[in-house]
Amino acid sequence: KKAEEKPPESRLTDQIYQEVILEDFENVEFTDKNLQFKVTNEQKGQLRIRSEADNAVPAPFNNSKKFLGLKVYARKGDHFTIIPARELIIEKHCKSIGVWVYGKRFAAELTIMIQDVDGTIFNLSLGTMDFLGWRKIKVKIPAKARQQDEYLNRKTTMKIVKLIYSPKNDTQVPMWQTLYIDDITARVREKYSDRQSDEW
């Protein structure tokens, strides 16, 4: 059977959204200071910007030349937090966040922590990184994450606070794992504003 087309209202909704790049890793510096973890046993971690000059392959998006590399020595129960080199602010209404990820078939979970306009924190899981190669992973913004103040004309923003890498390898001895991250994007539209006059 021929695939069913989206209903007109769904196509219209898709048209009002556009994808914007929040971080492309082309003009920022990341060091181990942007990587936080509590050393309780043998955990180790490194964070670096990789490039084509390193014989590395960026994501096939936006003519990318640089991307972020994470290397950790860890096991299940450990958590590594990546702090953005600059604030990742989302000023418009956001439908979803996308991240290009290069998996190495390690059992690990990647999570995005966001903060809504009220300051409430939400952890959005991007799933398990048990695949090989570049893949764009998207996660929807939950409806309970507030993006607009009750006063419609007040400027409010949401932001990405951090990314969390959580190994899931259930082994006695930690193991080296690597993950690569490229363009972080957001699918957004303009926020609604009250333009209707009540003078009548």
JSON list of C-alpha atoms in Angstrom, two decimals:
[
{"chain": "A", "resi": 1, "resn": "LYS", "atom": "CA", "xyz": [0.00, 0.00, 0.00]},
{"chain": "A", "resi": 2, "resn": "LYS", "atom": "CA", "xyz": [1.02, 3.54, -0.65]},
{"chain": "A", "resi": 3, "resn": "ALA", "atom": "CA", "xyz": [2.19, 5.23, 2.54]},
{"chain": "A", "resi": 4, "resn": "GLU", "atom": "CA", "xyz": [-0.45, 7.52, 3.98]},
{"chain": "A", "resi": 5, "resn": "GLU", "atom": "CA", "xyz": [0.30, 11.21, 3.83]},
{"chain": "A", "resi": 6, "resn": "LYS", "atom": "CA", "xyz": [0.26, 13.36, 6.94]},
{"chain": "A", "resi": 7, "resn": "PRO", "atom": "CA", "xyz": [-3.00, 15.23, 7.53]},
{"chain": "A", "resi": 8, "resn": "PRO", "atom": "CA", "xyz": [-2.98, 18.89, 6.39]},
{"chain": "A", "resi": 9, "resn": "GLU", "atom": "CA", "xyz": [-2.87, 20.25, 9.97]},
{"chain": "A", "resi": 10, "resn": "SER", "atom": "CA", "xyz": [0.18, 18.07, 10.73]},
{"chain": "A", "resi": 11, "resn": "ARG", "atom": "CA", "xyz": [1.99, 19.29, 7.60]},
{"chain": "A", "resi": 12, "resn": "LEU", "atom": "CA", "xyz": [1.19, 22.88, 8.56]},
{"chain": "A", "resi": 13, "resn": "THR", "atom": "CA", "xyz": [2.62, 22.35, 12.06]},
{"chain": "A", "resi": 14, "resn": "ASP", "atom": "CA", "xyz": [5.82, 20.95, 10.57]},
{"chain": "A", "resi": 15, "resn": "GLN", "atom": "CA", "xyz": [6.19, 24.03, 8.36]},
{"chain": "A", "resi": 16, "resn": "ILE", "atom": "CA", "xyz": [6.20, 26.52, 11.25]},
{"chain": "A", "resi": 17, "resn": "TYR", "atom": "CA", "xyz": [9.15, 24.81, 12.91]},
{"chain": "A", "resi": 18, "resn": "GLN", "atom": "CA", "xyz": [12.76, 25.29, 11.84]},
{"chain": "A", "resi": 19, "resn": "GLU", "atom": "CA", "xyz": [15.99, 23.69, 12.97]},
{"chain": "A", "resi": 20, "resn": "VAL", "atom": "CA", "xyz": [18.60, 25.91, 14.61]},
{"chain": "A", "resi": 21, "resn": "ILE", "atom": "CA", "xyz": [22.12, 24.98, 15.67]},
{"chain": "A", "resi": 22, "resn": "LEU", "atom": "CA", "xyz": [22.87, 25.51, 19.36]},
{"chain": "A", "resi": 23, "resn": "GLU", "atom": "CA", "xyz": [26.45, 24.21, 19.26]},
{"chain": "A", "resi": 24, "resn": "ASP", "atom": "CA", "xyz": [28.55, 23.07, 16.32]},
{"chain": "A", "resi": 25, "resn": "PHE", "atom": "CA", "xyz": [31.88, 22.75, 18.22]},
{"chain": "A", "resi": 26, "resn": "GLU", "atom": "CA", "xyz": [33.69, 24.69, 15.49]},
{"chain": "A", "resi": 27, "resn": "ASN", "atom": "CA", "xyz": [34.73, 27.72, 17.55]},
{"chain": "A", "resi": 28, "resn": "VAL", "atom": "CA", "xyz": [34.85, 26.56, 21.17]},
{"chain": "A", "resi": 29, "resn": "GLU", "atom": "CA", "xyz": [37.48, 24.97, 23.37]},
{"chain": "A", "resi": 30, "resn": "PHE", "atom": "CA", "xyz": [36.73, 22.04, 25.63]},
{"chain": "A", "resi": 31, "resn": "THR", "atom": "CA", "xyz": [39.19, 20.72, 28.22]},
{"chain": "A", "resi": 32, "resn": "ASP", "atom": "CA", "xyz": [39.00, 18.27, 31.10]},
{"chain": "A", "resi": 33, "resn": "LYS", "atom": "CA", "xyz": [37.65, 21.18, 33.16]},
{"chain": "A", "resi": 34, "resn": "ASN", "atom": "CA", "xyz": [34.40, 20.77, 31.20]},
{"chain": "A", "resi": 35, "resn": "LEU", "atom": "CA", "xyz": [34.21, 17.14, 32.36]},
{"chain": "A", "resi": 36, "resn": "GLN", "atom": "CA", "xyz": [33.08, 16.40, 35.90]},
{"chain": "A", "resi": 37, "resn": "PHE", "atom": "CA", "xyz": [32.96, 13.08, 37.72]},
{"chain": "A", "resi": 38, "resn": "LYS", "atom": "CA", "xyz": [33.53, 11.79, 41.22]},
{"chain": "A", "resi": 39, "resn": "VAL", "atom": "CA", "xyz": [36.58, 9.56, 41.39]},
{"chain": "A", "resi": 40, "resn": "THR", "atom": "CA", "xyz": [35.51, 6.80, 43.78]},
{"chain": "A", "resi": 41, "resn": "ASN", "atom": "CA", "xyz": [37.64, 3.96, 42.44]},
{"chain": "A", "resi": 42, "resn": "GLU", "atom": "CA", "xyz": [39.46, 3.80, 39.10]},
{"chain": "A", "resi": 43, "resn": "GLN", "atom": "CA", "xyz": [37.46, 6.21, 36.96]},
{"chain": "A", "resi": 44, "resn": "LYS", "atom": "CA", "xyz": [39.31, 8.33, 34.44]},
{"chain": "A", "resi": 45, "resn": "GLY", "atom": "CA", "xyz": [38.02, 10.75, 31.83]},
{"chain": "A", "resi": 46, "resn": "GLN", "atom": "CA", "xyz": [39.19, 12.99, 29.00]},
{"chain": "A", "resi": 47, "resn": "LEU", "atom": "CA", "xyz": [37.38, 15.57, 26.90]},
{"chain": "A", "resi": 48, "resn": "ARG", "atom": "CA", "xyz": [38.80, 17.08, 23.72]},
{"chain": "A", "resi": 49, "resn": "ILE", "atom": "CA", "xyz": [37.80, 18.80, 20.49]},
{"chain": "A", "resi": 50, "resn": "ARG", "atom": "CA", "xyz": [38.63, 16.52, 17.55]},
{"chain": "A", "resi": 51, "resn": "SER", "atom": "CA", "xyz": [39.05, 17.61, 13.94]},
{"chain": "A", "resi": 52, "resn": "GLU", "atom": "CA", "xyz": [39.84, 16.35, 10.47]},
{"chain": "A", "resi": 53, "resn": "ALA", "atom": "CA", "xyz": [43.46, 17.22, 11.20]},
{"chain": "A", "resi": 54, "resn": "ASP", "atom": "CA", "xyz": [43.42, 14.42, 13.80]},
{"chain": "A", "resi": 55, "resn": "ASN", "atom": "CA", "xyz": [42.42, 11.95, 11.10]},
{"chain": "A", "resi": 56, "resn": "ALA", "atom": "CA", "xyz": [38.94, 12.04, 12.65]},
{"chain": "A", "resi": 57, "resn": "VAL", "atom": "CA", "xyz": [35.64, 12.04, 10.77]},
{"chain": "A", "resi": 58, "resn": "PRO", "atom": "CA", "xyz": [33.03, 14.69, 11.74]},
{"chain": "A", "resi": 59, "resn": "ALA", "atom": "CA", "xyz": [29.28, 14.17, 11.47]},
{"chain": "A", "resi": 60, "resn": "PRO", "atom": "CA", "xyz": [27.85, 14.34, 7.92]},
{"chain": "A", "resi": 61, "resn": "PHE", "atom": "CA", "xyz": [25.98, 17.57, 8.69]},
{"chain": "A", "resi": 62, "resn": "ASN", "atom": "CA", "xyz": [26.48, 21.30, 8.20]},
{"chain": "A", "resi": 63, "resn": "ASN", "atom": "CA", "xyz": [29.91, 20.81, 6.58]},
{"chain": "A", "resi": 64, "resn": "SER", "atom": "CA", "xyz": [31.30, 19.99, 10.01]},
{"chain": "A", "resi": 65, "resn": "LYS", "atom": "CA", "xyz": [35.04, 20.13, 10.61]},
{"chain": "A", "resi": 66, "resn": "LYS", "atom": "CA", "xyz": [35.26, 19.71, 14.40]},
{"chain": "A", "resi": 67, "resn": "PHE", "atom": "CA", "xyz": [33.43, 17.73, 17.05]},
{"chain": "A", "resi": 68, "resn": "LEU", "atom": "CA", "xyz": [33.69, 16.74, 20.72]},
{"chain": "A", "resi": 69, "resn": "GLY", "atom": "CA", "xyz": [35.42, 13.56, 21.86]},
{"chain": "A", "resi": 70, "resn": "LEU", "atom": "CA", "xyz": [34.79, 11.87, 25.22]},
{"chain": "A", "resi": 71, "resn": "LYS", "atom": "CA", "xyz": [37.00, 9.06, 26.52]},
{"chain": "A", "resi": 72, "resn": "VAL", "atom": "CA", "xyz": [36.29, 7.45, 29.89]},
{"chain": "A", "resi": 73, "resn": "TYR", "atom": "CA", "xyz": [37.57, 4.53, 31.94]},
{"chain": "A", "resi": 74, "resn": "ALA", "atom": "CA", "xyz": [34.50, 3.38, 33.82]},
{"chain": "A", "resi": 75, "resn": "ARG", "atom": "CA", "xyz": [31.82, 0.82, 34.51]},
{"chain": "A", "resi": 76, "resn": "LYS", "atom": "CA", "xyz": [28.14, 0.63, 35.46]},
{"chain": "A", "resi": 77, "resn": "GLY", "atom": "CA", "xyz": [27.18, 3.11, 38.16]},
{"chain": "A", "resi": 78, "resn": "ASP", "atom": "CA", "xyz": [29.63, 5.82, 37.09]},
{"chain": "A", "resi": 79, "resn": "HIS", "atom": "CA", "xyz": [28.45, 9.15, 35.68]},
{"chain": "A", "resi": 80, "resn": "PHE", "atom": "CA", "xyz": [30.41, 11.68, 33.62]},
{"chain": "A", "resi": 81, "resn": "THR", "atom": "CA", "xyz": [29.01, 15.18, 33.23]},
{"chain": "A", "resi": 82, "resn": "ILE", "atom": "CA", "xyz": [29.86, 17.36, 30.21]},
{"chain": "A", "resi": 83, "resn": "ILE", "atom": "CA", "xyz": [29.52, 21.08, 30.95]},
{"chain": "A", "resi": 84, "resn": "PRO", "atom": "CA", "xyz": [28.97, 23.21, 27.81]},
{"chain": "A", "resi": 85, "resn": "ALA", "atom": "CA", "xyz": [31.78, 25.65, 26.99]},
{"chain": "A", "resi": 86, "resn": "ARG", "atom": "CA", "xyz": [29.13, 28.36, 26.59]},
{"chain": "A", "resi": 87, "resn": "GLU", "atom": "CA", "xyz": [25.48, 28.69, 27.51]},
{"chain": "A", "resi": 88, "resn": "LEU", "atom": "CA", "xyz": [23.14, 26.82, 25.17]},
{"chain": "A", "resi": 89, "resn": "ILE", "atom": "CA", "xyz": [20.09, 29.07, 25.29]},
{"chain": "A", "resi": 90, "resn": "ILE", "atom": "CA", "xyz": [16.80, 28.30, 23.51]},
{"chain": "A", "resi": 91, "resn": "GLU", "atom": "CA", "xyz": [14.79, 31.50, 23.13]},
{"chain": "A", "resi": 92, "resn": "LYS", "atom": "CA", "xyz": [11.97, 30.17, 20.95]},
{"chain": "A", "resi": 93, "resn": "HIS", "atom": "CA", "xyz": [9.42, 27.45, 21.64]},
{"chain": "A", "resi": 94, "resn": "CYS", "atom": "CA", "xyz": [11.26, 24.13, 21.28]},
{"chain": "A", "resi": 95, "resn": "LYS", "atom": "CA", "xyz": [9.67, 20.92, 20.03]},
{"chain": "A", "resi": 96, "resn": "SER", "atom": "CA", "xyz": [12.72, 18.69, 20.21]},
{"chain": "A", "resi": 97, "resn": "ILE", "atom": "CA", "xyz": [16.50, 18.63, 20.61]},
{"chain": "A", "resi": 98, "resn": "GLY", "atom": "CA", "xyz": [18.80, 16.71, 18.27]},
{"chain": "A", "resi": 99, "resn": "VAL", "atom": "CA", "xyz": [22.37, 15.54, 18.81]},
{"chain": "A", "resi": 100, "resn": "TRP", "atom": "CA", "xyz": [24.74, 13.90, 16.33]},
{"chain": "A", "resi": 101, "resn": "VAL", "atom": "CA", "xyz": [26.42, 11.02, 18.15]},
{"chain": "A", "resi": 102, "resn": "TYR", "atom": "CA", "xyz": [29.12, 8.60, 17.01]},
{"chain": "A", "resi": 103, "resn": "GLY", "atom": "CA", "xyz": [28.58, 5.35, 18.90]},
{"chain": "A", "resi": 104, "resn": "LYS", "atom": "CA", "xyz": [31.21, 2.66, 19.44]},
{"chain": "A", "resi": 105, "resn": "ARG", "atom": "CA", "xyz": [28.75, -0.06, 20.50]},
{"chain": "A", "resi": 106, "resn": "PHE", "atom": "CA", "xyz": [29.31, 0.54, 24.20]},
{"chain": "A", "resi": 107, "resn": "ALA", "atom": "CA", "xyz": [26.51, -0.10, 26.66]},
{"chain": "A", "resi": 108, "resn": "ALA", "atom": "CA", "xyz": [26.05, 3.45, 27.91]},
{"chain": "A", "resi": 109, "resn": "GLU", "atom": "CA", "xyz": [23.27, 6.02, 28.17]},
{"chain": "A", "resi": 110, "resn": "LEU", "atom": "CA", "xyz": [23.50, 9.68, 27.12]},
{"chain": "A", "resi": 111, "resn": "THR", "atom": "CA", "xyz": [21.19, 12.16, 28.85]},
{"chain": "A", "resi": 112, "resn": "ILE", "atom": "CA", "xyz": [20.52, 15.86, 28.23]},
{"chain": "A", "resi": 113, "resn": "MET", "atom": "CA", "xyz": [19.66, 18.00, 31.24]},
{"chain": "A", "resi": 114, "resn": "ILE", "atom": "CA", "xyz": [17.50, 21.03, 30.40]},
{"chain": "A", "resi": 115, "resn": "GLN", "atom": "CA", "xyz": [16.11, 23.86, 32.51]},
{"chain": "A", "resi": 116, "resn": "ASP", "atom": "CA", "xyz": [12.71, 25.34, 31.64]},
{"chain": "A", "resi": 117, "resn": "VAL", "atom": "CA", "xyz": [11.63, 28.97, 32.05]},
{"chain": "A", "resi": 118, "resn": "ASP", "atom": "CA", "xyz": [10.65, 28.35, 35.69]},
{"chain": "A", "resi": 119, "resn": "GLY", "atom": "CA", "xyz": [14.04, 26.88, 36.54]},
{"chain": "A", "resi": 120, "resn": "THR", "atom": "CA", "xyz": [12.71, 23.32, 36.73]},
{"chain": "A", "resi": 121, "resn": "ILE", "atom": "CA", "xyz": [15.21, 20.65, 35.66]},
{"chain": "A", "resi": 122, "resn": "PHE", "atom": "CA", "xyz": [14.37, 17.79, 33.28]},
{"chain": "A", "resi": 123, "resn": "ASN", "atom": "CA", "xyz": [16.61, 14.87, 32.33]},
{"chain": "A", "resi": 124, "resn": "LEU", "atom": "CA", "xyz": [15.93, 13.72, 28.75]},
{"chain": "A", "resi": 125, "resn": "SER", "atom": "CA", "xyz": [17.44, 10.38, 27.79]},
{"chain": "A", "resi": 126, "resn": "LEU", "atom": "CA", "xyz": [18.87, 10.00, 24.28]},
{"chain": "A", "resi": 127, "resn": "GLY", "atom": "CA", "xyz": [18.94, 6.24, 24.79]},
{"chain": "A", "resi": 128, "resn": "THR", "atom": "CA", "xyz": [21.70, 3.64, 24.75]},
{"chain": "A", "resi": 129, "resn": "MET", "atom": "CA", "xyz": [24.78, 4.27, 22.63]},
{"chain": "A", "resi": 130, "resn": "ASP", "atom": "CA", "xyz": [25.10, 0.64, 21.51]},
{"chain": "A", "resi": 131, "resn": "PHE", "atom": "CA", "xyz": [25.46, 1.40, 17.79]},
{"chain": "A", "resi": 132, "resn": "LEU", "atom": "CA", "xyz": [28.39, 2.04, 15.47]},
{"chain": "A", "resi": 133, "resn": "GLY", "atom": "CA", "xyz": [28.92, 5.24, 13.50]},
{"chain": "A", "resi": 134, "resn": "TRP", "atom": "CA", "xyz": [27.28, 8.64, 13.30]},
{"chain": "A", "resi": 135, "resn": "ARG", "atom": "CA", "xyz": [23.59, 8.86, 14.09]},
{"chain": "A", "resi": 136, "resn": "LYS", "atom": "CA", "xyz": [21.32, 11.83, 14.76]},
{"chain": "A", "resi": 137, "resn": "ILE", "atom": "CA", "xyz": [19.29, 11.24, 17.90]},
{"chain": "A", "resi": 138, "resn": "LYS", "atom": "CA", "xyz": [16.27, 13.37, 18.75]},
{"chain": "A", "resi": 139, "resn": "VAL", "atom": "CA", "xyz": [14.36, 13.75, 21.98]},
{"chain": "A", "resi": 140, "resn": "LYS", "atom": "CA", "xyz": [11.06, 15.58, 22.45]},
{"chain": "A", "resi": 141, "resn": "ILE", "atom": "CA", "xyz": [10.64, 18.32, 25.02]},
{"chain": "A", "resi": 142, "resn": "PRO", "atom": "CA", "xyz": [8.06, 17.09, 27.56]},
{"chain": "A", "resi": 143, "resn": "ALA", "atom": "CA", "xyz": [4.77, 19.00, 27.73]},
{"chain": "A", "resi": 144, "resn": "LYS", "atom": "CA", "xyz": [5.28, 19.67, 31.44]},
{"chain": "A", "resi": 145, "resn": "ALA", "atom": "CA", "xyz": [8.46, 21.65, 30.71]},
{"chain": "A", "resi": 146, "resn": "ARG", "atom": "CA", "xyz": [7.25, 25.25, 30.76]},
{"chain": "A", "resi": 147, "resn": "GLN", "atom": "CA", "xyz": [8.49, 27.35, 27.86]},
{"chain": "A", "resi": 148, "resn": "GLN", "atom": "CA", "xyz": [6.35, 30.44, 28.11]},
{"chain": "A", "resi": 149, "resn": "ASP", "atom": "CA", "xyz": [5.48, 32.63, 31.06]},
{"chain": "A", "resi": 150, "resn": "GLU", "atom": "CA", "xyz": [1.81, 33.32, 31.77]},
{"chain": "A", "resi": 151, "resn": "TYR", "atom": "CA", "xyz": [2.53, 36.90, 30.75]},
{"chain": "A", "resi": 152, "resn": "LEU", "atom": "CA", "xyz": [2.81, 36.31, 27.02]},
{"chain": "A", "resi": 153, "resn": "ASN", "atom": "CA", "xyz": [5.01, 39.26, 26.15]},
{"chain": "A", "resi": 154, "resn": "ARG", "atom": "CA", "xyz": [7.64, 38.55, 28.79]},
{"chain": "A", "resi": 155, "resn": "LYS", "atom": "CA", "xyz": [10.91, 37.21, 27.35]},
{"chain": "A", "resi": 156, "resn": "THR", "atom": "CA", "xyz": [11.69, 33.76, 28.71]},
{"chain": "A", "resi": 157, "resn": "THR", "atom": "CA", "xyz": [14.31, 31.20, 27.74]},
{"chain": "A", "resi": 158, "resn": "MET", "atom": "CA", "xyz": [15.07, 27.53, 28.24]},
{"chain": "A", "resi": 159, "resn": "LYS", "atom": "CA", "xyz": [18.61, 26.13, 28.24]},
{"chain": "A", "resi": 160, "resn": "ILE", "atom": "CA", "xyz": [20.66, 22.97, 28.06]},
{"chain": "A", "resi": 161, "resn": "VAL", "atom": "CA", "xyz": [22.53, 22.69, 31.35]},
{"chain": "A", "resi": 162, "resn": "LYS", "atom": "CA", "xyz": [24.71, 19.63, 30.75]},
{"chain": "A", "resi": 163, "resn": "LEU", "atom": "CA", "xyz": [25.05, 16.23, 29.10]},
{"chain": "A", "resi": 164, "resn": "ILE", "atom": "CA", "xyz": [25.53, 13.09, 31.20]},
{"chain": "A", "resi": 165, "resn": "TYR", "atom": "CA", "xyz": [27.28, 9.92, 30.04]},
{"chain": "A", "resi": 166, "resn": "SER", "atom": "CA", "xyz": [26.42, 6.84, 32.13]},
{"chain": "A", "resi": 167, "resn": "PRO", "atom": "CA", "xyz": [28.29, 3.58, 31.38]},
{"chain": "A", "resi": 168, "resn": "LYS", "atom": "CA", "xyz": [26.21, 0.41, 31.68]},
{"chain": "A", "resi": 169, "resn": "ASN", "atom": "CA", "xyz": [28.90, -2.25, 31.32]},
{"chain": "A", "resi": 170, "resn": "ASP", "atom": "CA", "xyz": [28.34, -4.58, 34.26]},
{"chain": "A", "resi": 171, "resn": "THR", "atom": "CA", "xyz": [31.92, -5.79, 34.71]},
{"chain": "A", "resi": 172, "resn": "GLN", "atom": "CA", "xyz": [34.22, -6.13, 37.69]},
{"chain": "A", "resi": 173, "resn": "VAL", "atom": "CA", "xyz": [36.98, -4.16, 36.00]},
{"chain": "A", "resi": 174, "resn": "PRO", "atom": "CA", "xyz": [36.34, -0.74, 34.37]},
{"chain": "A", "resi": 175, "resn": "MET", "atom": "CA", "xyz": [36.96, -0.44, 30.63]},
{"chain": "A", "resi": 176, "resn": "TRP", "atom": "CA", "xyz": [37.87, 2.38, 28.24]},
{"chain": "A", "resi": 177, "resn": "GLN", "atom": "CA", "xyz": [34.90, 3.76, 26.31]},
{"chain": "A", "resi": 178, "resn": "THR", "atom": "CA", "xyz": [34.72, 6.53, 23.71]},
{"chain": "A", "resi": 179, "resn": "LEU", "atom": "CA", "xyz": [31.89, 8.64, 22.39]},
{"chain": "A", "resi": 180, "resn": "TYR", "atom": "CA", "xyz": [31.83, 11.51, 19.90]},
{"chain": "A", "resi": 181, "resn": "ILE", "atom": "CA", "xyz": [29.31, 14.34, 19.81]},
{"chain": "A", "resi": 182, "resn": "ASP", "atom": "CA", "xyz": [28.71, 16.84, 17.02]},
{"chain": "A", "resi": 183, "resn": "ASP", "atom": "CA", "xyz": [26.08, 19.47, 16.20]},
{"chain": "A", "resi": 184, "resn": "ILE", "atom": "CA", "xyz": [23.45, 20.00, 18.90]},
{"chain": "A", "resi": 185, "resn": "THR", "atom": "CA", "xyz": [20.28, 21.39, 17.30]},
{"chain": "A", "resi": 186, "resn": "ALA", "atom": "CA", "xyz": [16.80, 22.45, 18.35]},
{"chain": "A", "resi": 187, "resn": "ARG", "atom": "CA", "xyz": [13.56, 22.36, 16.36]},
{"chain": "A", "resi": 188, "resn": "VAL", "atom": "CA", "xyz": [11.82, 25.62, 17.21]},
{"chain": "A", "resi": 189, "resn": "ARG", "atom": "CA", "xyz": [9.05, 28.03, 16.31]},
{"chain": "A", "resi": 190, "resn": "GLU", "atom": "CA", "xyz": [8.18, 31.55, 17.38]},
{"chain": "A", "resi": 191, "resn": "LYS", "atom": "CA", "xyz": [6.45, 31.83, 20.74]},
{"chain": "A", "resi": 192, "resn": "TYR", "atom": "CA", "xyz": [2.84, 32.91, 20.66]},
{"chain": "A", "resi": 193, "resn": "SER", "atom": "CA", "xyz": [2.10, 36.49, 21.66]},
{"chain": "A", "resi": 194, "resn": "ASP", "atom": "CA", "xyz": [-1.17, 38.13, 22.50]},
{"chain": "A", "resi": 195, "resn": "ARG", "atom": "CA", "xyz": [-1.89, 40.53, 19.63]},
{"chain": "A", "resi": 196, "resn": "GLN", "atom": "CA", "xyz": [-5.64, 40.62, 20.09]},
{"chain": "A", "resi": 197, "resn": "SER", "atom": "CA", "xyz": [-7.05, 43.90, 21.28]},
{"chain": "A", "resi": 198, "resn": "ASP", "atom": "CA", "xyz": [-9.62, 43.74, 24.07]},
{"chain": "A", "resi": 199, "resn": "GLU", "atom": "CA", "xyz": [-10.88, 47.23, 23.25]},
{"chain": "A", "resi": 200, "resn": "TRP", "atom": "CA", "xyz": [-14.40, 46.68, 21.89]}
]
